[in-house]
């Protein structure tokens, strides 16, 4: 399947200070995350945004600010807003009453909903969680929606944060706050494009401690390399582009 | 301005993450919801919970009176003083 990239957005620690993504990917120590300010969001709405929501909205805005259409959207995240969820679970465990604000924004598609409210976007939104394959499953969903002709462009947003420390034993990749957004189409006149194939394989334990797929993918898109191979616990993803 | 009113304003600012608003920005007789400060129904729930915790007062979520109690800083401070008395 071939997808064309109309525009893109990315957020990773220290990106707003000009640190390049490759420096983050190759460096062992990560800068502290300083969350984006989001000047385009009215203050009364901004106050409720978690760091997770902030980086998601930041990239969505970056990728789509020059498109006027109501873009259909795919929101993808492996863990969702797990910092919020685990705080809520901790409150439940302690028999504390839950914060209504936190609870109201605790579903997987909450950020996509916020985005649609902020931008008055009434198009369809899918929300995806698919383990290490989340980004690629979102790309497949994008392709399916474009190929079926129900829309000509889609906005894909993928976001994940470093796991809350209580989940440390479940870490199976580098823990880093990040978000990417892509506006995708099948428009052949758009030269910025890539192809993707995949094979499924038996559940293998992936101990390579790789960077999250979304960051590897984004770095590859902006590199001079023609191939990208990513192996997850269940799939082998092959991406190609002309260089 | 009574201490309780200042306290309530600070509680509102902290509980509802009103980053850009100071105690002096909230008027005692100003509407807290919709028109004045511009709080919404989720804020009402959040604030109700915080007030219940901080002042150990009972708040009936469905009564018309509750709406009245939460209408302004003056009303809220009267409600808490009476409930605590």
Tab-separated table of C-alpha atoms in Angstrom:
chain	number	residue	atom	x	y	z
A	1	UNK	CA	0.000	0.000	0.000
A	2	UNK	CA	1.223	3.447	-0.903
A	3	UNK	CA	0.461	6.582	1.067
A	4	UNK	CA	1.240	10.204	0.219
A	5	UNK	CA	2.158	12.685	2.919
A	6	UNK	CA	0.554	16.118	2.578
A	7	UNK	CA	1.994	17.507	5.809
A	8	UNK	CA	3.435	16.312	9.084
A	9	UNK	CA	4.059	17.255	12.692
A	10	UNK	CA	6.261	15.886	15.450
A	11	UNK	CA	6.918	16.438	19.130
A	12	UNK	CA	9.676	14.903	21.273
A	13	UNK	CA	11.556	16.161	24.338
A	14	UNK	CA	13.362	19.443	23.656
A	15	UNK	CA	12.200	19.663	20.012
A	16	UNK	CA	10.962	23.206	20.597
A	17	UNK	CA	14.543	24.240	21.432
A	18	UNK	CA	15.763	22.923	18.099
A	19	UNK	CA	17.242	19.608	19.242
A	20	UNK	CA	17.119	17.329	16.164
A	21	UNK	CA	15.278	14.015	16.363
A	22	UNK	CA	18.417	12.087	15.362
A	23	UNK	CA	20.244	13.467	18.396
A	24	UNK	CA	17.417	12.152	20.597
A	25	UNK	CA	17.425	8.758	18.870
A	26	UNK	CA	21.168	8.243	19.145
A	27	UNK	CA	21.714	9.755	22.580
A	28	UNK	CA	21.327	7.616	25.696
A	29	UNK	CA	20.147	10.382	27.996
A	30	UNK	CA	16.886	12.151	27.268
A	31	UNK	CA	16.225	15.825	27.907
A	32	UNK	CA	13.383	16.605	30.308
A	33	UNK	CA	10.019	17.014	28.618
A	34	UNK	CA	8.780	20.602	28.706
A	35	UNK	CA	5.181	20.501	27.508
A	36	UNK	CA	4.111	22.743	24.634
A	37	UNK	CA	2.164	25.920	25.440
A	38	UNK	CA	-0.597	25.509	22.825
A	39	UNK	CA	-1.389	29.160	22.235
A	40	UNK	CA	-4.123	28.181	19.754
A	41	UNK	CA	-6.231	26.619	22.516
A	42	UNK	CA	-8.367	29.041	24.581
A	43	UNK	CA	-7.100	29.213	28.212
A	44	UNK	CA	-10.322	27.855	29.759
A	45	UNK	CA	-9.967	24.721	27.643
A	46	UNK	CA	-6.195	24.512	27.851
A	47	UNK	CA	-6.222	24.234	31.629
A	48	UNK	CA	-7.637	20.723	31.524
A	49	UNK	CA	-5.117	19.319	29.089
A	50	UNK	CA	-2.723	16.697	30.387
A	51	UNK	CA	0.813	16.502	28.951
A	52	UNK	CA	-0.450	13.612	26.800
A	53	UNK	CA	-3.249	15.754	25.392
A	54	UNK	CA	-0.910	18.696	24.899
A	55	UNK	CA	1.641	16.872	22.750
A	56	UNK	CA	-1.145	15.209	20.738
A	57	UNK	CA	-2.877	18.511	20.032
A	58	UNK	CA	0.468	20.156	19.293
A	59	UNK	CA	1.283	17.767	16.433
A	60	UNK	CA	-2.297	17.625	15.152
A	61	UNK	CA	-2.286	21.405	14.889
A	62	UNK	CA	1.161	21.451	13.274
A	63	UNK	CA	0.118	18.997	10.570
A	64	UNK	CA	-3.337	20.382	9.846
A	65	UNK	CA	-3.201	24.116	10.471
A	66	UNK	CA	-3.089	24.934	6.750
A	67	UNK	CA	-5.906	22.598	5.755
A	68	UNK	CA	-9.368	24.052	5.822
A	69	UNK	CA	-11.248	20.815	5.473
A	70	UNK	CA	-12.852	18.897	8.262
A	71	UNK	CA	-10.246	16.172	8.188
A	72	UNK	CA	-11.346	12.683	9.200
A	73	UNK	CA	-8.986	11.508	11.896
A	74	UNK	CA	-7.243	8.431	13.215
A	75	UNK	CA	-5.998	8.670	16.746
A	76	UNK	CA	-3.471	6.058	17.723
A	77	UNK	CA	-1.780	5.335	21.020
A	78	UNK	CA	-0.364	2.186	22.532
A	79	UNK	CA	-0.972	3.132	26.156
A	80	UNK	CA	-3.306	6.115	25.953
A	81	UNK	CA	-3.109	8.690	28.731
A	82	UNK	CA	-1.755	6.105	31.155
A	83	UNK	CA	-0.488	8.684	33.639
A	84	UNK	CA	-4.051	9.896	34.056
A	85	UNK	CA	-5.489	6.375	34.069
A	86	UNK	CA	-3.042	5.079	36.653
A	87	UNK	CA	-3.702	8.085	38.926
A	88	UNK	CA	-7.419	7.322	38.694
A	89	UNK	CA	-6.783	3.638	39.442
A	90	UNK	CA	-4.647	4.592	42.430
A	91	UNK	CA	-7.491	6.793	43.730
A	92	UNK	CA	-9.928	3.912	43.290
A	93	UNK	CA	-7.596	1.547	45.127
A	94	UNK	CA	-7.422	4.007	48.032
A	95	UNK	CA	-11.203	4.488	48.015
A	96	UNK	CA	-10.767	8.152	47.160
A	97	UNK	CA	-13.414	9.875	45.100
A	98	UNK	CA	-12.406	10.272	41.468
A	99	UNK	CA	-11.785	13.664	39.930
A	100	UNK	CA	-14.725	14.266	37.550
A	101	UNK	CA	-12.446	16.213	35.200
A	102	UNK	CA	-9.861	13.439	35.021
A	103	UNK	CA	-12.584	10.814	34.656
A	104	UNK	CA	-14.303	12.714	31.849
A	105	UNK	CA	-11.059	12.715	29.849
A	106	UNK	CA	-9.932	9.185	30.633
A	107	UNK	CA	-11.285	7.278	27.626
A	108	UNK	CA	-8.958	6.336	24.777
A	109	UNK	CA	-10.548	8.728	22.299
A	110	UNK	CA	-10.791	11.693	24.702
A	111	UNK	CA	-7.979	13.654	23.028
A	112	UNK	CA	-9.449	13.049	19.583
A	113	UNK	CA	-12.740	14.348	20.961
A	114	UNK	CA	-11.055	17.443	22.381
A	115	UNK	CA	-9.421	18.097	19.040
A	116	UNK	CA	-12.726	17.807	17.206
A	117	UNK	CA	-14.353	20.260	19.638
A	118	UNK	CA	-11.474	22.751	19.414
A	119	UNK	CA	-11.396	22.716	15.620
A	120	UNK	CA	-15.181	22.253	15.168
A	121	UNK	CA	-14.345	19.165	13.136
A	122	UNK	CA	-17.413	16.962	12.603
A	123	UNK	CA	-15.707	14.213	10.592
A	124	UNK	CA	-15.396	10.605	11.687
A	125	UNK	CA	-12.659	9.690	14.141
A	126	UNK	CA	-11.257	6.225	14.811
A	127	UNK	CA	-9.192	5.518	17.907
A	128	UNK	CA	-6.683	2.669	17.818
A	129	UNK	CA	-4.559	0.831	20.362
A	130	UNK	CA	-2.557	-2.086	19.051
A	131	UNK	CA	0.507	-2.625	21.203
A	132	UNK	CA	3.836	-2.056	19.475
A	133	UNK	CA	1.991	-2.050	16.127
A	134	UNK	CA	-0.297	0.884	16.959
A	135	UNK	CA	1.193	3.336	14.466
A	136	UNK	CA	1.230	0.793	11.627
A	137	UNK	CA	-2.325	-0.351	12.319
A	138	UNK	CA	-3.331	3.304	12.193
A	139	UNK	CA	-1.578	3.601	8.807
A	140	UNK	CA	-3.540	0.565	7.584
A	141	UNK	CA	-6.751	2.192	8.798
A	142	UNK	CA	-5.763	5.379	6.966
A	143	UNK	CA	-5.162	3.426	3.767
A	144	UNK	CA	-8.466	1.556	4.084
A	145	UNK	CA	-10.410	4.765	4.538
A	146	UNK	CA	-8.668	6.531	1.660
A	147	UNK	CA	-8.846	3.526	-0.687
A	148	UNK	CA	-12.548	3.024	-0.014
A	149	UNK	CA	-13.096	6.574	-1.225
A	150	UNK	CA	-14.961	7.761	1.852
A	151	UNK	CA	-12.434	10.553	2.194
A	152	UNK	CA	-9.535	12.062	0.256
A	153	UNK	CA	-7.341	13.025	3.189
A	154	UNK	CA	-6.991	11.788	6.736
A	155	UNK	CA	-5.182	13.159	9.745
A	156	UNK	CA	-3.297	10.486	11.658
A	157	UNK	CA	-2.075	11.313	15.154
A	158	UNK	CA	0.031	8.913	17.175
A	159	UNK	CA	1.029	9.722	20.740
A	160	UNK	CA	2.637	7.879	23.648
A	161	UNK	CA	4.440	8.816	26.826
A	162	UNK	CA	7.100	7.156	28.934
A	163	UNK	CA	5.239	4.691	31.182
A	164	UNK	CA	4.431	5.760	34.748
A	165	UNK	CA	7.128	4.225	36.983
A	166	UNK	CA	4.645	1.781	38.545
A	167	UNK	CA	4.566	-0.029	35.169
A	168	UNK	CA	8.356	-0.266	34.829
A	169	UNK	CA	8.338	-4.076	34.739
A	170	UNK	CA	6.329	-3.960	31.489
A	171	UNK	CA	8.820	-1.831	29.580
A	172	UNK	CA	9.767	-3.437	26.249
A	173	UNK	CA	11.062	-0.413	24.331
A	174	UNK	CA	12.804	2.889	25.003
A	175	UNK	CA	10.571	5.083	27.160
A	176	UNK	CA	10.192	8.508	25.618
A	177	UNK	CA	7.390	11.072	25.386
A	178	UNK	CA	6.520	11.565	21.732
A	179	UNK	CA	3.822	12.388	19.210
A	180	UNK	CA	3.654	12.470	15.426
A	181	UNK	CA	0.939	13.593	13.029
A	182	UNK	CA	0.563	12.978	9.298
A	183	UNK	CA	-1.994	14.242	6.832
A	184	UNK	CA	-2.238	11.377	4.332
A	185	UNK	CA	-3.790	10.956	0.904
A	186	UNK	CA	-3.584	8.790	-2.222
A	187	UNK	CA	-2.826	11.854	-4.346
A	188	UNK	CA	-0.101	10.806	-6.825
A	189	UNK	CA	0.843	14.439	-7.453
A	190	UNK	CA	2.109	14.581	-3.893
A	191	UNK	CA	5.707	13.343	-4.280
A	192	UNK	CA	6.359	12.816	-0.582
A	193	UNK	CA	5.202	9.207	-0.327
A	194	UNK	CA	6.066	5.760	0.985
A	195	UNK	CA	4.999	2.174	0.496
A	196	UNK	CA	4.347	-0.322	3.209
A	197	UNK	CA	4.079	-4.126	3.429
A	198	UNK	CA	3.846	-6.468	6.361
A	199	UNK	CA	4.006	-10.092	7.422
A	200	UNK	CA	2.629	-11.526	10.589
A	201	UNK	CA	4.696	-13.982	12.578
A	202	UNK	CA	4.353	-15.993	15.767
A	203	UNK	CA	4.466	-14.054	18.993
A	204	UNK	CA	8.122	-13.386	19.576
A	205	UNK	CA	9.475	-11.650	22.616
A	206	UNK	CA	11.069	-8.453	21.479
A	207	UNK	CA	13.896	-7.599	23.825
A	208	UNK	CA	15.845	-5.294	21.559
A	209	UNK	CA	14.723	-2.207	23.532
A	210	UNK	CA	14.024	-0.317	20.312
A	211	UNK	CA	12.887	3.268	19.998
A	212	UNK	CA	9.097	3.540	19.705
A	213	UNK	CA	8.079	2.745	16.107
A	214	UNK	CA	6.521	6.174	15.548
A	215	UNK	CA	9.806	7.988	16.183
A	216	UNK	CA	11.840	5.542	14.096
A	217	UNK	CA	9.294	5.906	11.326
A	218	UNK	CA	9.261	9.692	11.465
A	219	UNK	CA	13.073	9.877	11.470
A	220	UNK	CA	13.164	7.497	8.496
A	221	UNK	CA	10.654	9.608	6.536
A	222	UNK	CA	13.007	12.571	6.898
A	223	UNK	CA	16.168	10.598	6.147
A	224	UNK	CA	17.920	9.644	2.919
A	225	UNK	CA	17.373	5.941	3.576
A	226	UNK	CA	15.076	4.062	1.208
A	227	UNK	CA	14.147	1.170	3.521
A	228	UNK	CA	12.802	0.796	7.017
A	229	UNK	CA	12.259	-2.581	8.683
A	230	UNK	CA	10.546	-2.755	12.029
A	231	UNK	CA	9.935	-5.999	13.870
A	232	UNK	CA	7.370	-6.080	16.641
A	233	UNK	CA	6.194	-9.008	18.728
A	234	UNK	CA	3.641	-9.963	16.061
A	235	UNK	CA	4.547	-8.305	12.755
A	236	UNK	CA	7.353	-7.462	10.429
A	237	UNK	CA	6.779	-4.054	8.821
A	238	UNK	CA	8.576	-3.127	5.595
A	239	UNK	CA	8.542	0.471	4.387
A	240	UNK	CA	10.093	1.833	1.168
A	241	UNK	CA	10.439	5.256	-0.339
A	242	UNK	CA	12.266	6.776	-3.307
A	243	UNK	CA	15.314	8.792	-2.355
B	1	UNK	CA	-12.902	40.416	52.181
B	2	UNK	CA	-13.390	37.584	54.662
B	3	UNK	CA	-10.778	34.870	54.999
B	4	UNK	CA	-13.247	32.207	53.899
B	5	UNK	CA	-13.923	34.043	50.651
B	6	UNK	CA	-10.220	34.380	49.869
B	7	UNK	CA	-9.779	30.722	50.743
B	8	UNK	CA	-12.625	29.723	48.433
B	9	UNK	CA	-11.203	31.732	45.547
B	10	UNK	CA	-7.837	30.084	46.006
B	11	UNK	CA	-9.525	26.676	46.189
B	12	UNK	CA	-11.360	27.375	42.923
B	13	UNK	CA	-8.154	28.487	41.205
B	14	UNK	CA	-6.161	25.478	42.422
B	15	UNK	CA	-8.852	22.837	41.921
B	16	UNK	CA	-9.823	23.978	38.447
B	17	UNK	CA	-6.293	24.848	37.233
B	18	UNK	CA	-7.194	28.446	36.434
B	19	UNK	CA	-3.585	29.296	35.585
B	20	UNK	CA	-4.203	32.828	34.367
B	21	UNK	CA	-6.567	33.933	37.117
B	22	UNK	CA	-5.635	35.493	40.491
B	23	UNK	CA	-7.713	35.732	43.678
B	24	UNK	CA	-8.233	39.432	42.985
B	25	UNK	CA	-9.767	38.631	39.570
B	26	UNK	CA	-12.753	36.854	41.107
B	27	UNK	CA	-15.523	39.161	42.359
B	28	UNK	CA	-17.561	38.143	45.424
B	29	UNK	CA	-20.888	38.699	43.685
B	30	UNK	CA	-19.890	37.598	40.195
B	31	UNK	CA	-21.479	34.492	38.662
B	32	UNK	CA	-19.077	31.555	38.877
B	33	UNK	CA	-20.702	29.533	36.120
B	34	UNK	CA	-21.334	30.292	32.461
B	35	UNK	CA	-21.451	34.113	32.328
B	36	UNK	CA	-19.065	35.415	34.970
B	37	UNK	CA	-15.990	33.297	35.552
B	38	UNK	CA	-17.135	30.929	32.801
B	39	UNK	CA	-16.989	27.627	34.650
B	40	UNK	CA	-18.936	24.647	33.292
B	41	UNK	CA	-20.739	21.569	34.570
B	42	UNK	CA	-17.578	19.454	34.957
B	43	UNK	CA	-16.112	22.303	37.028
B	44	UNK	CA	-19.238	22.195	39.200
B	45	UNK	CA	-18.651	18.510	39.953
B	46	UNK	CA	-14.939	19.041	40.557
B	47	UNK	CA	-15.566	22.017	42.814
B	48	UNK	CA	-18.301	20.181	44.714
B	49	UNK	CA	-15.864	17.369	45.444
B	50	UNK	CA	-13.126	19.767	46.574
B	51	UNK	CA	-15.501	21.680	48.865
B	52	UNK	CA	-16.848	18.462	50.337
B	53	UNK	CA	-13.283	17.375	51.098
B	54	UNK	CA	-12.022	20.716	52.410
B	55	UNK	CA	-15.036	21.722	54.551
B	56	UNK	CA	-16.708	18.379	55.230
B	57	UNK	CA	-20.075	19.683	54.126
B	58	UNK	CA	-22.776	17.630	52.452
B	59	UNK	CA	-23.790	18.701	48.961
B	60	UNK	CA	-26.961	17.395	47.392
B	61	UNK	CA	-26.131	17.039	43.693
B	62	UNK	CA	-29.733	17.255	42.501
B	63	UNK	CA	-31.261	20.059	44.512
B	64	UNK	CA	-32.129	23.491	43.160
B	65	UNK	CA	-30.636	24.948	46.326
B	66	UNK	CA	-27.226	23.569	45.426
B	67	UNK	CA	-27.350	25.558	42.219
B	68	UNK	CA	-28.033	28.653	44.306
B	69	UNK	CA	-25.190	27.830	46.748
B	70	UNK	CA	-22.709	27.635	43.878
B	71	UNK	CA	-23.873	30.783	42.106
B	72	UNK	CA	-21.211	33.126	43.503
B	73	UNK	CA	-18.449	33.402	46.078
B	74	UNK	CA	-20.888	35.202	48.411
B	75	UNK	CA	-23.452	32.405	48.140
B	76	UNK	CA	-20.839	29.687	48.534
B	77	UNK	CA	-19.317	31.288	51.599
B	78	UNK	CA	-22.793	31.757	53.196
B	79	UNK	CA	-23.606	28.116	52.481
B	80	UNK	CA	-20.396	26.816	54.035
B	81	UNK	CA	-20.621	29.093	57.098
B	82	UNK	CA	-24.197	27.944	57.752
B	83	UNK	CA	-23.427	24.277	57.154
B	84	UNK	CA	-20.488	24.462	59.534
B	85	UNK	CA	-22.335	26.466	62.199
